GROMACS .gro file of C-alpha atoms in nm:
model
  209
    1UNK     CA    1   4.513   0.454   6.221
    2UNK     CA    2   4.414   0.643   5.906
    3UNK     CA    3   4.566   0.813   5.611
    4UNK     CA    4   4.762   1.133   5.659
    5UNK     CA    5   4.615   1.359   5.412
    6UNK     CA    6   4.320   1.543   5.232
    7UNK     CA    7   4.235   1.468   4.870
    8UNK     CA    8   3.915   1.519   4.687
    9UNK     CA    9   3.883   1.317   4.410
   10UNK     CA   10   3.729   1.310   4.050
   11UNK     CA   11   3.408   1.111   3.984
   12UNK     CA   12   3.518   0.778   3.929
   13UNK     CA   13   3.254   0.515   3.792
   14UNK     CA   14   3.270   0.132   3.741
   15UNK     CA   15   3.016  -0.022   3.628
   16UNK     CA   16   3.052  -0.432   3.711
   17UNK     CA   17   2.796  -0.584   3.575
   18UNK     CA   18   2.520  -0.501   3.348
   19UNK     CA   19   2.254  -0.748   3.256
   20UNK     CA   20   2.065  -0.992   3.527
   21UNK     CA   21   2.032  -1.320   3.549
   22UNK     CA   22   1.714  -1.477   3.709
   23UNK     CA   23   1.754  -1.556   4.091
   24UNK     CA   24   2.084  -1.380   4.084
   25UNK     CA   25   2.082  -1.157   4.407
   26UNK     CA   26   2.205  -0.772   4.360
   27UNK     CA   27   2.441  -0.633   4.588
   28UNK     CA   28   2.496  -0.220   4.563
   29UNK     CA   29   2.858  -0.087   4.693
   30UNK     CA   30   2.746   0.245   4.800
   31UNK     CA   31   3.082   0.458   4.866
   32UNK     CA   32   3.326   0.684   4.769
   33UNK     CA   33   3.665   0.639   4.614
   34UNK     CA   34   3.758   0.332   4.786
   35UNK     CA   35   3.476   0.150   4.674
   36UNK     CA   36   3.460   0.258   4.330
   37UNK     CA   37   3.862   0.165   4.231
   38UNK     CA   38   4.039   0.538   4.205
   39UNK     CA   39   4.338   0.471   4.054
   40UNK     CA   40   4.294   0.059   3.956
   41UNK     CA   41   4.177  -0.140   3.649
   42UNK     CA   42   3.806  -0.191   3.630
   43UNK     CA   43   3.837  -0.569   3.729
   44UNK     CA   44   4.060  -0.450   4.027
   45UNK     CA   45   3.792  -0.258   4.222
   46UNK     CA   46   3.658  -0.388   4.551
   47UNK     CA   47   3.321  -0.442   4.416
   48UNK     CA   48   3.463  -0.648   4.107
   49UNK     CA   49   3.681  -0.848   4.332
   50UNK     CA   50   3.410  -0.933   4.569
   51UNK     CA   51   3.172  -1.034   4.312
   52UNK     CA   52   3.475  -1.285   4.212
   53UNK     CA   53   3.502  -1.443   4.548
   54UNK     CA   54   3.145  -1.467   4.603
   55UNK     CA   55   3.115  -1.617   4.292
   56UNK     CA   56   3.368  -1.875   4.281
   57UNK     CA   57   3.253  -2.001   4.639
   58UNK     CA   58   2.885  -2.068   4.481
   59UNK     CA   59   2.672  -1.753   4.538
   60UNK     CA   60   2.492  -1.609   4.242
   61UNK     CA   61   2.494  -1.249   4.250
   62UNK     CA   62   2.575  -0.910   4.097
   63UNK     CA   63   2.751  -0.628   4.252
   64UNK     CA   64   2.667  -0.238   4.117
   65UNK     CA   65   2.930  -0.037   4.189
   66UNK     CA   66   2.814   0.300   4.297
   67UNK     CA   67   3.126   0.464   4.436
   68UNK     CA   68   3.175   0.744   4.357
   69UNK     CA   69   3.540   0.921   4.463
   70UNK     CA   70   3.533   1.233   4.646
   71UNK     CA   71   3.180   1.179   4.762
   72UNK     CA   72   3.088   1.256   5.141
   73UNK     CA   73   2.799   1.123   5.327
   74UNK     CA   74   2.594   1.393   5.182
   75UNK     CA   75   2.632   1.309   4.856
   76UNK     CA   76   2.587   0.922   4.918
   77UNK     CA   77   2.269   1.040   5.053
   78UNK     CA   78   2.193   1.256   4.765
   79UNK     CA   79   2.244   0.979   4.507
   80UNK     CA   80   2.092   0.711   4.720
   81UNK     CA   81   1.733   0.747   4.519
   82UNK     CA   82   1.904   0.722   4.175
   83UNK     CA   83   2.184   0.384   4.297
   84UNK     CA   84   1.861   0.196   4.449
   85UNK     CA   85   1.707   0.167   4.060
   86UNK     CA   86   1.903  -0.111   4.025
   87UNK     CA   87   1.675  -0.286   4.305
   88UNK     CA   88   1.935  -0.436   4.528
   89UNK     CA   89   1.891  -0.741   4.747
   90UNK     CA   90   2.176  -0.640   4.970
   91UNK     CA   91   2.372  -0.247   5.046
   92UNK     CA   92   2.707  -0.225   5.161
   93UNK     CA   93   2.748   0.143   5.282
   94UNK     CA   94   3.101   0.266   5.235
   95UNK     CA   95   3.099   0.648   5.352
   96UNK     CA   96   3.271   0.880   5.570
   97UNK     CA   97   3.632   0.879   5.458
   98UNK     CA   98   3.615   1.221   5.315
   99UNK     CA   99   3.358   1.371   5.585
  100UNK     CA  100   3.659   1.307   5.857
  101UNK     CA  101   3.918   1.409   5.599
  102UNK     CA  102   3.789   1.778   5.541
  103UNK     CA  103   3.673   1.773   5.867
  104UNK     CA  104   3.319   1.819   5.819
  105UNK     CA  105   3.077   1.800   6.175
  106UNK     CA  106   3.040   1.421   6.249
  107UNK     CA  107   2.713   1.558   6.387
  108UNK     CA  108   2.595   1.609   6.020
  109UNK     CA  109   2.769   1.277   5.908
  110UNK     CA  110   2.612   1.041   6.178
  111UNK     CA  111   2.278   1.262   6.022
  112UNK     CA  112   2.341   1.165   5.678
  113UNK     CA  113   2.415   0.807   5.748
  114UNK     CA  114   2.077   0.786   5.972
  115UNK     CA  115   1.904   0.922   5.640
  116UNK     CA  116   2.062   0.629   5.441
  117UNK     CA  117   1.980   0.379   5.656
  118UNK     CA  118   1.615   0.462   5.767
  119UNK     CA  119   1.570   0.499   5.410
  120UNK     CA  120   1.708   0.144   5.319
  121UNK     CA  121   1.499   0.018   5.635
  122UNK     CA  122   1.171   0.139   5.559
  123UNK     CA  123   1.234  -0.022   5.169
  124UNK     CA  124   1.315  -0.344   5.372
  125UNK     CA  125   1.642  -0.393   5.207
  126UNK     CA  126   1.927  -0.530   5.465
  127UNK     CA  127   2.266  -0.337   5.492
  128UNK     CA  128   2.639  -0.390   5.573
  129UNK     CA  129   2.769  -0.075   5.768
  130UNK     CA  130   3.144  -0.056   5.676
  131UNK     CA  131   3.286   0.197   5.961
  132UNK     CA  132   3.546   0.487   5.930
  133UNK     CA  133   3.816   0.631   6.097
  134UNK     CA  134   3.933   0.990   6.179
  135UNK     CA  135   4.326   1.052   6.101
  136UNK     CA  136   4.433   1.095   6.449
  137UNK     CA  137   4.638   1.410   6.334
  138UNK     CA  138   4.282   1.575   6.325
  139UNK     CA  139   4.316   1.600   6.724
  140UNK     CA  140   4.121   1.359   7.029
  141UNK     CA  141   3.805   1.536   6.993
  142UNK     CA  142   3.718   1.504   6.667
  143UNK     CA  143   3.859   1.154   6.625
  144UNK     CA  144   3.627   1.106   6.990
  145UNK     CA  145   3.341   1.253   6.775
  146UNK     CA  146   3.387   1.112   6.474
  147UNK     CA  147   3.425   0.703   6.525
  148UNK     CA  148   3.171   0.605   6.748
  149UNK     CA  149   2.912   0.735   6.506
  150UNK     CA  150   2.936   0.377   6.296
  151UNK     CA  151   2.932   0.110   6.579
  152UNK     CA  152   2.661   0.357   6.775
  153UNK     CA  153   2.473   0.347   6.431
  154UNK     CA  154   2.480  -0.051   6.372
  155UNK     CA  155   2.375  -0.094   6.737
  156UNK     CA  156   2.049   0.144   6.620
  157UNK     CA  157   1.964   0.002   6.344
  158UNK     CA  158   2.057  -0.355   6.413
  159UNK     CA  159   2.257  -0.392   6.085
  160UNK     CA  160   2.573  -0.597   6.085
  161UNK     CA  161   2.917  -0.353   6.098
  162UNK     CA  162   3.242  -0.411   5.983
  163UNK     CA  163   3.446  -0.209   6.213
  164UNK     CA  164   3.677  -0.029   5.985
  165UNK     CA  165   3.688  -0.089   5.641
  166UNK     CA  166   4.091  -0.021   5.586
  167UNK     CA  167   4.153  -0.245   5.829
  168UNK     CA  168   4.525  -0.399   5.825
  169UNK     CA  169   4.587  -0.153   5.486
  170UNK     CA  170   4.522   0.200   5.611
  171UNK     CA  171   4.947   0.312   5.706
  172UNK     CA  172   5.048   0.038   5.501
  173UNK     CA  173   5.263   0.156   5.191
  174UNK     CA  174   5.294  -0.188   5.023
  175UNK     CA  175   4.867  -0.173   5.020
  176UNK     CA  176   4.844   0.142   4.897
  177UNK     CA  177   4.906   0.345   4.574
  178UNK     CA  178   5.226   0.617   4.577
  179UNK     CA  179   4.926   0.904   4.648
  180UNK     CA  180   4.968   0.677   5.051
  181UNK     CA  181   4.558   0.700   5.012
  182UNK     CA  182   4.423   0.482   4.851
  183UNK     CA  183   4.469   0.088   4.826
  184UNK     CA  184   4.633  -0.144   4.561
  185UNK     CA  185   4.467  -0.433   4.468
  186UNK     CA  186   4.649  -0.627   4.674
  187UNK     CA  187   4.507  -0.384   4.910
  188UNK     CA  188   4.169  -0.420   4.807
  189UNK     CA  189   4.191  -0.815   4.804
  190UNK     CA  190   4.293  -0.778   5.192
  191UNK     CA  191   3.946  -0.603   5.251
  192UNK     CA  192   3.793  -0.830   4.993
  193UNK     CA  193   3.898  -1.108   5.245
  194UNK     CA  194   3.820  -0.937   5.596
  195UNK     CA  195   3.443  -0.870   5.481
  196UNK     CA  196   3.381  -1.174   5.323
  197UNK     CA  197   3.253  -1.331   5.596
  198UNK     CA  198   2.984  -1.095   5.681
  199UNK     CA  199   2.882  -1.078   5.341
  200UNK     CA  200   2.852  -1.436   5.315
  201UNK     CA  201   2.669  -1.448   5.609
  202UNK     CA  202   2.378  -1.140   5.458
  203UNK     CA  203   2.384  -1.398   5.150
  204UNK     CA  204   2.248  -1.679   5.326
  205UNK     CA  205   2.001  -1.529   5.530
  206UNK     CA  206   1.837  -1.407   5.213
  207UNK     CA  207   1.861  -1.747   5.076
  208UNK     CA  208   1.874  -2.000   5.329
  209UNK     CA  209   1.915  -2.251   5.031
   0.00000   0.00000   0.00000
């Protein structure tokens, strides 16, 4: 289940943090509109509101937010250089929404995304793959092209995936804003909570302590 329609987005930045504290690990939110807050207060965007949670169960870290709305895999991967400056221990990849949405070739997408994550693997810096869906309007095919390309992609790389990261928002017009795209922050603290655990989980491996 996805959203029903096609919008590309302004360039929406948020920064979250600025500063760092010693021993304070650095997660970057690479993504597009859903990860950068269109249409929500700065403290309301997912990045924000997982930096909250982490923090108030212990961890000590940052989160960078560079989403960016509108963006496709290709320009994740064209920005990828300039969002690792802020040296992070930890990338969440949030991409593909808007590939599926103006039904761009997942071919090129699943290229992109290798790109980004050979990149982040040869700097030795571990990643969270969030997957996408295809709107099922766009027709079997491309939705059978489309979403294997993130679960096929985590298997290859042997990086953690959460499945789908609108899971129990996406359709849901309590979670989302009147534009039906994009999520409240009620919506966002739903996702907040469903990837928690994997986050969590990247935490501690980097610092068993």
């Amino acid at each position: 289940m996805f959203l029903p329609s096609l919008m590309l987005l302004p360039v929406l930045m948020a920064g979250v943090v600025s500063g760092c504290e010693q021993k304070t690990l650095t997660i970057l939110a690479l993504g597009d509109s859903l990860t950068a807050g269109y249409g929500l207060a700065a403290d309301e965007a997912f990045p924000v509101q997982l930096e909250t949670q982490l923090r108030m169960r212990g961890y000590r870290v940052r989160l960078v937010n560079a989403g960016v709305s509108g963006d496709t895999t290709e320009d994740g991967l064209r920005r990828l250089e300039s969002s690792l400056r802020c040296s992070p221990d930890l990338v969440i990849v949030e991409l593909g929404a808007n590939d599926a949405l103006q039904m761009l070739d997942p071919r090129q997408a699943k290229t992109n995304l290798i790109m980004i994550l050979s990149r982040l693997q040869s700097a030795g810096i571990p990643v969270i793959l969030a997957g996408m869906k295809a709107p099922p309007y766009l027709g079997a095919a491309y939705v059978a092209s489309f979403d294997p390309i993130f679960p096929q992609l985590a298997e290859e790389f042997e990086v953690p995936l959460y499945p789908f990261f609108l899971a129990g928002v996406a359709g849901k017009p309590e979670l989302n804003l009147a534009d039906g795209i994009h999520p409240t922050a009620a919506g966002i603290r739903l996702i907040v909570t469903n990837i928690l655990p994997q986050v969590e989980q990247e935490l501690k491996r980097l610092n068993p302590e």
